[in-house]
Amino acid sequence: MSYNEEYKAATENPEGYWAGQVERIKWFKKPESILEKTDHGTYKWYADGELNTSYLALDWQLEQGRGEQVALYYDSPVTDTKKAITFNELHSQVTVFAGALRNMGVEKGDRVVIYMPMIPEAAVAMLACARLGAPHSVVFGGFAATELAVRIDDATPKVILTASCGVEFEKQIAYKPLVDKAIDMAEHKPGNVVVCQRPMLTADMTEGRDLDWYACQQGVEPVTEPVPVRGDDPLYVLYTSGTTGAPKGIVRDNGGHAVALSYAVQNIYGMQPGDVWWGASDIGWVVGHSLIVYGPLMSGCSAIFFEGKPIRCPDAGVFWRIIEEYKVNSMFCAPTAFRAIRKEDPEGGLSKNYDLSSLKWVFVAGEKLDSSTYGWLSELLEVPVVDHWWQTETGWPMSSPMMGWPDPSEARLGSTNKAVPGYDIRVVDGEGTEVGAGETGNIVVTLPMPPGVAWDIWNQPQRYVDSYLTAFEGYYHTGDGGYVDEDGYVVITGRTDDVINVSGHRLSTGEMEEVVSSHAAVAECAVIGANDTMKGQIPVGLIVLKAGVEIDEAQLEKEVVAMVREQVGALACFRRAVVVQRLPKTRSGKILRAVLRKIAANEEYKMPPTIDDEAILPEITDMMKGSGLI
Ligand code: AMP
């Protein structure tokens, strides 16, 4: 298999190329339609095929003789628990839990919200929903009640699945009160809330609505026959921060997703059935969907299901312990985790206590991999450290070396490697004209995008068009900036919009601005990302006070920090806000965020030609320096 030939074939004849990949998975009915244009001008794959994703992850694996192979290794240093769950066991847990959901009235097409920590029950929940053809929407357990409420109102779930708590180091985070509060706030009310009571904290139950996780499974009829769904039926909805307004419900279909993940796990990640794979992330993010649950299981791999942090579990050697203990062959991780380990153990001495010889290579993505971390990690592990690039919307990598093929492209520092076959990546200027090799611009992808890439936003198809297809006619707009060098290597320089990346979590500064500006003393504000060596970026707020307001600035900072924590969540890491006299604006009144970002990042900036008052920028720079923000 040669990269150049495959890439050429996929680019010149996408329909033919992906028709050739249909046999990767087992269909109940093979698709006759390979590629179709949707009503709103996007493209979908394998629309009329029939399949079931839970069947592919479980029953199909049993049919291939993997019943006694471990499907999930649950390892939770924060609760001192370990479990090895075989495909047979997982299959039986999923069929029973699907039966319980069916008893609650969940049928094909109904939505289920999952707000859970990293416990195996969460994977069971996802696969049980998939089995019924009921799209799940996993909401990351760190999100505040307001954020959960917005998602409940958009997804309108019949049932919400949760646990009594999440565990972070020695601290428990009670989930159930957050769910209760979110349901109170939301207009939509789910029929049932199913609560997995964890031994360390028991949640209060609301009579008539709440059900105990295990009690509700007693005596139910297992769903042994998975419900057939169409290739274009939704498997899940996953919310991602939009730059404005409510979060976007990215819709993943069943057919394209199954084929694409099978292709990715084998060809990009180089994993074979029986291999041990670790997606070191959380089910609340796309990586958790593609690389903790669906990808590895559908490909017959054993997956690590880790509930913990890279440090203090009990030390910064926990990643190395996991690799040794389960003989991990390859893993995925955000660079921020390795930066945290390095901070605690700069020489990497803890890694020397473990046998890491099972490891073939390590993948990183989610934010920029700085060269210092890259160098440290490659030296420590002595295996290829592979930077690759993707987004929630794509669900699988757009650029990466193909580690499963004999000729994976060499790494090139600062680059996320070459385009994956199926992704025709281009760079255009602000007018949509392609720029030359090495020139920076907007990174876009030629349509059609390959299978697996989302082609819809839940409830709002037009928003998909507006968000991704309108900026540059004929292209999918990734929202990332960067360039492609003369050899086809893709370099990502960052987001071109206002979403910031805190420890690999993509958060909308717009959402935080909304919260800050709701404070009684605030006239207007801008939240921008400042560079942070540990987290990549952290948000900082610039606040303009309402005229005549007298308030202690430190007190104001405390109050808005608490508000963001409450309404967006602690994961936003919003800890600093300073008062400024005014914000830089264009003559038409738009805040000049791009230039503020540069100031926050300590970069040179050019005076924007549209600026209203040139004196503001030096003023703001001094202010930010003076208060230690930069
Ligand atoms: P998310 O949808 O939360 O997975 O975030 C996707 C965004 O993270 C991308 O659009 C990029 O801005 C950023 N990203 C992902 N992978 C990389 C990478 N390898 N290097 C730089 N940025 C990345």
XYZ file of C-alpha atoms and ligand atoms in Angstrom:
653
model
C 0.000 0.000 0.000
C 1.565 3.295 -0.971
C 0.513 6.621 0.462
C 0.896 8.473 -2.821
C -1.246 6.017 -4.760
C -3.949 5.882 -2.111
C -4.032 9.639 -1.719
C -4.302 10.131 -5.462
C -7.060 7.539 -5.812
C -9.094 9.066 -2.963
C -8.697 12.582 -4.335
C -9.364 11.834 -7.999
C -12.309 9.519 -7.471
C -13.704 9.813 -3.940
C -16.818 7.811 -4.686
C -14.845 4.932 -6.194
C -12.294 4.979 -3.396
C -14.830 4.844 -0.587
C -16.989 2.295 -2.450
C -13.910 0.117 -2.170
C -13.951 0.477 1.644
C -17.552 -0.704 2.160
C -16.454 -4.248 3.008
C -14.455 -3.095 6.019
C -17.535 -3.565 8.165
C -20.442 -5.980 8.277
C -23.682 -4.470 7.011
C -27.149 -5.895 7.477
C -27.776 -4.507 4.008
C -24.938 -3.126 1.916
C -25.378 0.433 0.687
C -26.289 0.956 -2.932
C -25.853 4.673 -2.671
C -22.224 5.502 -1.937
C -22.288 9.310 -2.082
C -25.282 11.640 -2.041
C -25.779 15.346 -1.810
C -28.066 16.393 1.045
C -30.863 18.951 0.768
C -28.669 21.545 2.420
C -25.752 21.034 0.059
C -23.495 18.786 2.125
C -22.520 15.245 1.244
C -23.360 12.003 2.977
C -22.049 8.491 2.485
C -23.631 5.036 2.452
C -27.048 6.557 3.189
C -29.225 3.554 2.302
C -27.049 0.854 3.883
C -28.347 -0.865 7.010
C -26.201 -1.583 10.020
C -25.893 -1.219 13.764
C -22.811 0.259 15.412
C -23.296 -1.630 18.693
C -23.515 -4.850 16.696
C -20.194 -4.015 15.012
C -18.506 -3.248 18.333
C -19.827 -6.335 20.118
C -21.750 -9.117 18.330
C -19.550 -8.984 15.244
C -16.488 -9.310 17.456
C -18.002 -12.374 19.134
C -18.691 -13.854 15.695
C -15.004 -13.445 14.929
C -14.031 -15.414 18.033
C -13.101 -12.516 20.340
C -15.596 -13.272 23.110
C -12.937 -13.998 25.724
C -10.638 -11.167 24.643
C -10.678 -8.155 26.930
C -12.707 -5.345 25.382
C -12.168 -2.747 28.136
C -9.491 -2.497 30.764
C -10.993 -0.141 33.329
C -8.239 1.362 35.462
C -9.153 3.961 38.029
C -6.301 5.065 40.267
C -8.593 7.700 41.790
C -10.851 4.991 43.231
C -8.275 2.220 43.342
C -10.341 -0.002 41.057
C -9.426 -2.215 38.129
C -11.644 -4.368 35.941
C -11.016 -6.339 32.779
C -14.254 -6.683 30.826
C -14.322 -9.195 27.977
C -16.290 -8.742 24.771
C -18.681 -11.448 26.033
C -19.251 -9.573 29.283
C -19.598 -6.208 27.614
C -22.066 -7.666 25.132
C -24.193 -9.050 27.915
C -24.089 -5.792 29.933
C -25.052 -3.760 26.886
C -27.924 -6.000 25.823
C -29.407 -5.863 29.337
C -28.963 -2.123 29.728
C -30.515 -1.603 26.289
C -33.478 -3.647 27.569
C -33.778 -1.329 30.561
C -33.740 1.719 28.281
C -36.378 0.128 26.095
C -38.543 -0.360 29.205
C -38.270 3.401 29.761
C -39.703 3.906 26.301
C -36.449 4.659 24.476
C -36.854 3.725 20.840
C -35.037 4.289 17.575
C -34.538 8.011 17.036
C -35.081 9.030 20.693
C -32.233 10.955 22.299
C -30.472 10.041 25.512
C -28.150 12.446 27.345
C -25.194 10.850 29.111
C -23.552 12.922 31.859
C -21.117 10.518 33.422
C -17.601 10.071 34.711
C -15.113 7.658 33.180
C -16.644 4.464 34.524
C -17.372 1.445 32.311
C -21.112 1.997 32.766
C -20.692 5.056 30.546
C -19.390 2.927 27.669
C -22.195 0.440 28.287
C -24.652 3.336 28.084
C -23.276 4.590 24.771
C -23.323 1.134 23.204
C -26.831 0.414 24.558
C -28.162 3.592 22.938
C -26.453 2.665 19.672
C -28.037 -0.767 19.894
C -31.499 0.774 19.996
C -30.704 3.313 17.267
C -31.233 6.058 19.867
C -28.690 8.861 19.368
C -26.794 9.634 22.553
C -25.414 12.964 23.519
C -22.548 12.712 25.964
C -22.000 15.889 27.947
C -18.606 16.180 29.625
C -18.962 15.724 33.374
C -17.140 18.971 34.125
C -19.773 21.185 32.554
C -21.895 23.351 34.825
C -25.666 22.973 35.152
C -26.401 25.904 32.818
C -24.364 24.338 30.033
C -26.043 20.994 30.585
C -29.450 22.687 30.521
C -28.744 24.254 27.117
C -27.820 20.841 25.751
C -30.907 19.211 27.303
C -33.115 21.775 25.606
C -31.449 21.247 22.261
C -31.287 17.436 22.322
C -34.651 16.971 24.146
C -33.689 13.566 25.582
C -36.227 11.027 26.749
C -33.812 9.831 29.417
C -30.712 11.220 31.139
C -28.039 8.819 32.354
C -25.753 9.933 35.139
C -23.770 8.831 38.182
C -23.753 10.060 41.748
C -20.323 11.609 41.308
C -17.118 12.015 39.430
C -13.829 11.658 41.268
C -10.869 13.957 40.876
C -7.904 12.988 42.983
C -9.292 12.823 46.514
C -12.253 15.078 45.680
C -15.729 13.950 44.682
C -17.786 16.070 42.348
C -21.458 15.429 42.942
C -23.062 15.086 39.486
C -26.633 14.439 40.482
C -27.346 17.892 41.993
C -26.001 19.405 38.757
C -28.348 17.229 36.716
C -31.278 18.173 38.970
C -30.445 21.850 38.633
C -30.055 21.575 34.862
C -33.439 19.871 34.533
C -34.984 22.622 36.670
C -33.511 25.242 34.376
C -34.327 23.480 31.109
C -37.683 23.777 29.426
C -37.550 20.193 28.272
C -38.046 17.576 30.981
C -36.795 14.014 30.476
C -39.038 11.123 31.473
C -36.405 9.369 33.560
C -33.004 9.970 35.104
C -30.979 6.817 35.678
C -28.364 7.161 38.399
C -25.347 4.964 38.877
C -24.679 5.200 42.614
C -20.970 5.056 43.305
C -19.796 3.714 46.654
C -18.143 6.989 47.700
C -21.272 9.147 47.365
C -24.977 8.368 47.283
C -27.187 10.737 45.353
C -30.665 11.756 46.446
C -33.358 10.430 44.143
C -36.493 12.155 42.894
C -39.397 9.801 43.226
C -41.249 8.844 40.095
C -38.491 10.131 37.829
C -35.165 8.751 39.017
C -34.170 5.121 38.686
C -31.266 3.220 40.135
C -28.809 2.020 37.468
C -28.789 -1.603 38.543
C -32.283 -1.917 39.964
C -33.788 -0.821 36.651
C -32.027 -3.688 34.900
C -33.567 -6.388 37.075
C -35.615 -8.877 35.078
C -35.535 -6.915 31.821
C -35.493 -8.628 28.482
C -32.050 -8.148 26.903
C -31.960 -6.571 23.453
C -30.211 -9.412 21.681
C -31.306 -8.215 18.240
C -29.709 -4.850 17.519
C -32.071 -2.403 15.823
C -31.061 -1.878 12.165
C -30.471 1.766 11.296
C -29.710 3.461 8.003
C -26.215 4.579 7.106
C -27.344 8.193 7.385
C -29.188 7.769 10.698
C -27.525 9.581 13.588
C -25.396 7.608 16.032
C -24.722 10.525 18.326
C -24.873 14.269 18.829
C -21.829 15.882 20.407
C -21.892 19.547 21.324
C -18.964 21.741 20.481
C -18.477 25.392 21.330
C -19.677 27.760 18.695
C -18.178 31.208 18.435
C -21.573 32.744 18.963
C -24.779 31.622 20.528
C -25.676 28.135 21.660
C -23.273 25.208 21.288
C -23.469 23.269 18.057
C -24.772 19.711 18.133
C -22.432 17.925 15.778
C -24.300 14.946 14.320
C -22.397 11.743 13.560
C -24.008 9.235 11.234
C -23.713 5.457 11.610
C -22.507 4.314 8.188
C -19.752 6.765 7.317
C -18.537 6.735 10.915
C -18.144 2.951 11.063
C -16.236 2.748 7.783
C -14.059 5.762 8.562
C -13.097 4.559 12.041
C -12.248 1.104 10.787
C -10.072 2.748 8.129
C -8.450 5.083 10.677
C -7.729 2.541 13.421
C -6.071 0.177 10.990
C -4.333 2.533 8.577
C -3.606 5.678 10.571
C -3.150 4.268 14.062
C -1.682 0.996 12.771
C -3.729 -1.179 15.114
C -4.746 -4.771 14.395
C -7.413 -6.883 16.123
C -6.083 -8.060 19.474
C -3.823 -5.029 19.926
C -4.123 -2.922 23.058
C -5.030 0.691 22.423
C -5.287 3.593 24.834
C -7.195 6.755 24.034
C -6.181 8.816 27.062
C -9.079 11.228 27.054
C -12.674 11.410 28.267
C -15.893 10.141 26.702
C -17.164 13.747 26.835
C -14.940 14.650 23.878
C -14.792 13.377 20.331
C -11.628 11.422 21.091
C -13.583 9.525 23.708
C -16.218 8.596 21.148
C -13.856 7.665 18.319
C -10.835 6.367 20.197
C -11.980 5.071 23.573
C -15.227 3.391 22.638
C -16.221 2.964 18.986
C -12.956 2.843 17.010
C -11.024 0.288 19.050
C -14.010 -1.956 19.779
C -15.286 -2.043 16.194
C -11.719 -2.939 15.182
C -11.392 -5.806 17.662
C -8.819 -4.076 19.876
C -8.702 -4.050 23.663
C -9.201 -0.493 24.884
C -7.972 1.129 28.089
C -10.709 2.987 29.964
C -8.811 5.246 32.353
C -10.321 7.270 35.147
C -7.554 9.483 36.413
C -5.070 12.184 35.614
C -1.537 12.006 34.265
C -0.115 13.189 37.594
C -0.767 12.535 41.294
C -2.227 9.098 40.542
C -0.378 8.549 42.829
C 2.521 10.161 40.980
C 3.469 11.267 37.483
C 4.427 7.716 36.536
C 0.852 6.505 36.117
C 0.920 6.669 32.302
C 4.028 4.508 32.248
C 2.455 2.095 34.748
C -0.604 1.680 32.509
C 1.543 1.061 29.435
C 3.490 -1.657 31.231
C 0.563 -3.271 33.002
C -1.661 -3.680 29.949
C 1.105 -3.898 27.342
C -0.289 -0.903 25.506
C 0.714 -0.969 21.823
C -0.215 2.591 21.001
C -1.980 5.539 22.537
C -3.502 8.926 21.893
C -3.079 11.879 24.210
C -3.244 15.667 24.212
C 0.164 17.358 24.587
C -1.020 19.059 27.769
C -0.925 15.709 29.631
C 2.698 15.186 28.738
C 3.481 18.765 29.745
C 1.940 18.062 33.140
C 4.021 14.910 33.567
C 7.136 16.770 32.537
C 6.484 19.521 35.065
C 6.387 16.963 37.878
C 9.143 14.737 36.590
C 11.380 16.873 34.352
C 13.954 14.161 33.731
C 11.296 11.519 33.117
C 12.947 9.389 35.794
C 9.694 7.621 36.689
C 9.460 6.092 33.221
C 12.630 4.133 33.945
C 10.762 2.065 36.530
C 8.543 0.521 33.872
C 8.871 -1.747 30.866
C 7.524 0.283 27.960
C 8.664 -2.104 25.233
C 5.105 -2.879 24.042
C 4.679 0.700 22.825
C 5.094 1.198 19.078
C 4.216 4.886 18.757
C 2.313 7.675 20.500
C -0.220 9.982 18.858
C -0.865 13.519 20.027
C -3.498 16.023 18.937
C -5.994 18.552 20.173
C -3.638 21.492 20.361
C -0.261 22.511 19.117
C 2.559 20.184 20.057
C 5.437 22.437 21.048
C 8.860 21.302 19.974
C 10.179 21.163 23.518
C 7.537 18.650 24.593
C 8.027 16.735 21.361
C 11.768 16.471 21.958
C 11.359 15.476 25.587
C 8.813 12.772 24.837
C 10.602 11.273 21.834
C 13.820 10.995 23.784
C 12.111 9.491 26.770
C 10.067 6.864 24.941
C 12.348 6.204 21.990
C 9.341 5.609 19.740
C 7.802 7.872 17.086
C 5.749 10.691 18.576
C 3.101 11.381 15.970
C 1.436 14.773 15.764
C -1.811 14.620 13.830
C -4.754 16.933 13.341
C -8.516 16.622 13.520
C -11.669 18.170 14.963
C -14.922 17.176 16.607
C -16.618 17.801 13.274
C -14.417 15.402 11.309
C -14.405 12.682 13.973
C -11.134 11.274 12.639
C -7.808 12.667 11.460
C -7.428 15.011 8.527
C -3.657 14.962 8.541
C -1.434 12.244 9.916
C 1.196 9.753 8.843
C -0.339 6.382 7.997
C 1.359 4.251 10.642
C -0.375 1.084 9.422
C 1.262 1.313 6.015
C 4.820 0.398 5.145
C 5.773 3.963 4.180
C 4.468 6.383 6.843
C 5.746 9.881 6.110
C 8.552 11.044 8.366
C 7.712 13.523 11.094
C 8.490 17.158 10.370
C 8.741 19.361 13.436
C 5.831 21.777 13.816
C 3.748 19.957 11.241
C 0.827 17.571 11.721
C 2.106 15.618 8.718
C 0.402 15.061 5.352
C -3.272 14.976 4.444
C -4.963 11.642 5.090
C -6.424 10.070 1.901
C -9.922 11.488 1.445
C -9.008 14.958 2.725
C -7.989 17.325 -0.050
C -6.536 20.071 2.136
C -6.004 23.541 0.661
C -5.057 26.958 2.011
C -6.927 30.056 0.866
C -6.650 33.755 1.588
C -9.484 35.883 2.939
C -11.088 36.031 -0.514
C -11.006 32.274 -1.013
C -8.124 32.283 -3.482
C -5.624 29.493 -3.032
C -2.230 30.603 -1.812
C 1.114 29.051 -2.651
C 3.053 26.402 -0.740
C 4.347 27.721 2.562
C 1.997 30.707 2.610
C -0.234 31.098 5.624
C -3.991 31.370 5.239
C -7.269 29.672 6.089
C -7.130 25.906 6.013
C -10.016 24.441 4.050
C -10.924 21.056 2.608
C -12.363 20.391 -0.824
C -15.852 18.876 -0.918
C -16.938 16.155 -0.597
C -15.346 15.450 2.745
C -14.723 11.724 3.316
C -17.107 9.392 5.204
C -17.413 9.893 8.962
C -17.206 13.683 8.816
C -20.310 15.339 10.266
C -22.607 16.779 7.629
C -25.314 18.172 9.878
C -25.947 20.147 13.041
C -28.717 18.855 15.247
C -31.941 20.770 14.630
C -30.119 23.366 12.559
C -28.953 22.126 9.137
C -28.628 25.690 7.905
C -26.217 26.411 10.733
C -23.918 23.736 9.309
C -23.913 25.552 6.003
C -23.359 28.925 7.679
C -20.599 27.640 9.940
C -18.596 25.542 7.523
C -19.592 25.978 3.901
C -20.324 29.648 3.381
C -17.014 31.332 4.128
C -15.262 29.784 1.144
C -17.454 28.526 -1.675
C -16.858 24.878 -2.508
C -14.791 24.190 0.585
C -15.275 23.035 4.154
C -13.894 25.774 6.397
C -11.918 24.228 9.259
C -11.579 27.501 11.163
C -7.878 26.788 11.583
C -5.105 28.859 10.126
C -1.781 27.635 8.838
C -0.025 26.498 5.711
C 0.940 23.489 3.631
C 4.615 23.281 2.696
C 6.020 22.316 -0.700
C 6.056 18.619 0.256
C 2.448 18.565 1.385
C 3.081 18.806 5.142
C 0.303 20.632 6.976
C 1.190 23.186 9.652
C -1.569 24.422 11.965
C -0.926 27.780 13.546
C -4.162 28.079 15.509
C -7.847 28.904 15.356
C -8.859 31.803 13.258
C -11.887 32.530 15.395
C -12.460 33.128 19.061
C -12.519 29.635 20.394
C -9.648 28.931 22.744
C -8.051 25.677 23.659
C -7.582 25.101 27.389
C -5.792 21.818 28.061
C -7.180 20.419 24.836
C -10.733 21.530 25.662
C -12.192 23.829 23.096
C -14.101 26.590 24.758
C -15.856 29.565 23.367
C -14.633 32.878 24.695
C -17.956 34.259 23.473
C -19.784 32.103 25.995
C -17.570 33.377 28.801
C -18.066 36.948 27.659
C -21.752 36.470 27.914
C -21.387 35.429 31.555
C -18.931 38.183 32.496
C -20.997 40.839 30.846
C -24.025 39.764 32.871
C -22.336 41.195 36.000
C -24.084 44.348 37.121
C -20.933 46.466 37.055
C -19.758 45.417 33.597
C -20.392 47.556 30.560
C -18.586 45.414 28.076
C -15.846 42.880 28.041
C -13.602 40.746 25.921
C -12.325 37.326 26.889
C -9.183 36.279 25.100
C -6.701 33.448 25.325
C -3.342 34.164 26.924
C -0.485 31.718 26.440
C 0.042 29.297 29.266
C 2.900 26.845 29.410
C 0.808 24.156 31.058
C -2.615 24.478 29.538
C -1.775 25.879 26.133
C -4.129 28.792 26.610
C -6.076 30.256 29.489
C -8.855 32.809 29.201
C -8.410 36.280 30.620
C -11.081 38.916 30.800
C -10.806 42.590 29.948
C -13.616 44.523 31.522
C -14.935 47.989 30.919
C -16.966 49.242 33.858
C -20.272 50.953 33.564
C -19.898 54.657 34.011
C -20.149 55.823 37.613
C -19.748 52.341 39.058
C -17.517 52.170 42.075
C -16.281 48.718 42.828
C -13.094 47.254 44.201
C -11.378 45.688 41.196
C -10.128 42.646 43.078
C -13.641 42.015 44.340
C -15.059 42.313 40.825
C -12.482 39.855 39.547
C -13.465 37.396 42.263
C -17.125 37.716 41.385
C -16.822 37.234 37.638
C -14.431 34.325 38.132
C -17.035 32.655 40.342
C -19.762 33.342 37.786
C -17.817 31.724 34.944
C -16.987 28.773 37.155
C -20.665 28.357 37.979
C -22.078 28.861 34.511
C -19.421 27.504 32.183
C -17.528 25.173 34.492
C -14.224 24.903 36.288
C -12.650 23.432 33.174
C -12.627 26.897 31.623
C -9.837 27.876 34.044
C -11.059 31.462 33.958
C -9.159 33.060 36.826
C -8.122 36.556 35.794
C -10.030 39.629 34.796
C -8.841 43.224 34.823
C -10.549 46.521 34.365
C -9.567 48.547 31.291
C -10.752 51.979 30.286
C -11.932 50.881 26.838
C -11.581 48.119 24.294
C -10.072 48.498 20.829
C -12.774 48.598 18.198
C -13.222 48.975 14.495
C -14.986 52.021 13.236
C -18.079 49.957 12.775
C -17.970 49.071 16.461
C -16.577 45.531 16.380
C -14.080 44.606 19.088
C -10.715 43.851 17.502
C -10.195 40.453 19.001
C -7.453 39.279 16.704
C -5.178 42.070 17.838
C -6.073 41.524 21.478
C -5.127 37.896 21.058
C -1.738 38.962 19.752
C -1.188 41.250 22.703
C -2.184 38.491 25.093
C 0.201 36.107 23.361
C 2.998 38.673 23.601
C 3.328 38.810 19.833
C 4.062 41.744 17.558
C 0.959 43.247 16.050
C 0.244 45.572 13.194
C -2.101 48.466 13.826
C -5.358 47.325 12.185
C -6.351 49.753 9.433
C -9.940 49.761 10.598
C -9.167 50.782 14.186
C -11.159 53.590 15.659
C -8.559 54.955 18.071
C -4.921 53.971 17.756
C -4.013 55.043 21.298
C -5.959 52.214 22.851
C -3.614 49.381 21.945
C -0.510 50.616 23.798
C -2.784 51.509 26.688
C -4.197 47.977 26.866
C -0.765 46.412 26.484
C 0.531 48.431 29.449
C -2.520 47.559 31.467
C -2.144 43.824 30.803
C 1.561 43.901 31.572
C 0.997 45.943 34.704
C -1.515 43.499 36.095
C 0.592 40.458 35.293
C -1.792 39.030 32.708
C 0.997 38.759 30.159
P -11.850 19.731 18.930
O -12.958 19.856 17.971
O -12.217 20.131 20.310
O -11.215 18.392 18.840
O -10.736 20.783 18.521
C -10.245 20.805 17.215
C -9.246 21.895 17.081
O -8.095 21.631 17.905
C -8.693 22.018 15.698
O -9.546 22.731 14.842
C -7.383 22.724 15.961
O -7.563 24.103 16.178
C -6.930 22.096 17.254
N -6.024 20.956 16.973
C -6.347 19.659 16.896
N -5.258 18.913 16.653
C -4.217 19.767 16.552
C -2.822 19.608 16.313
N -2.271 18.421 16.154
N -2.069 20.737 16.271
C -2.611 21.960 16.452
N -3.917 22.166 16.706
C -4.711 21.086 16.756
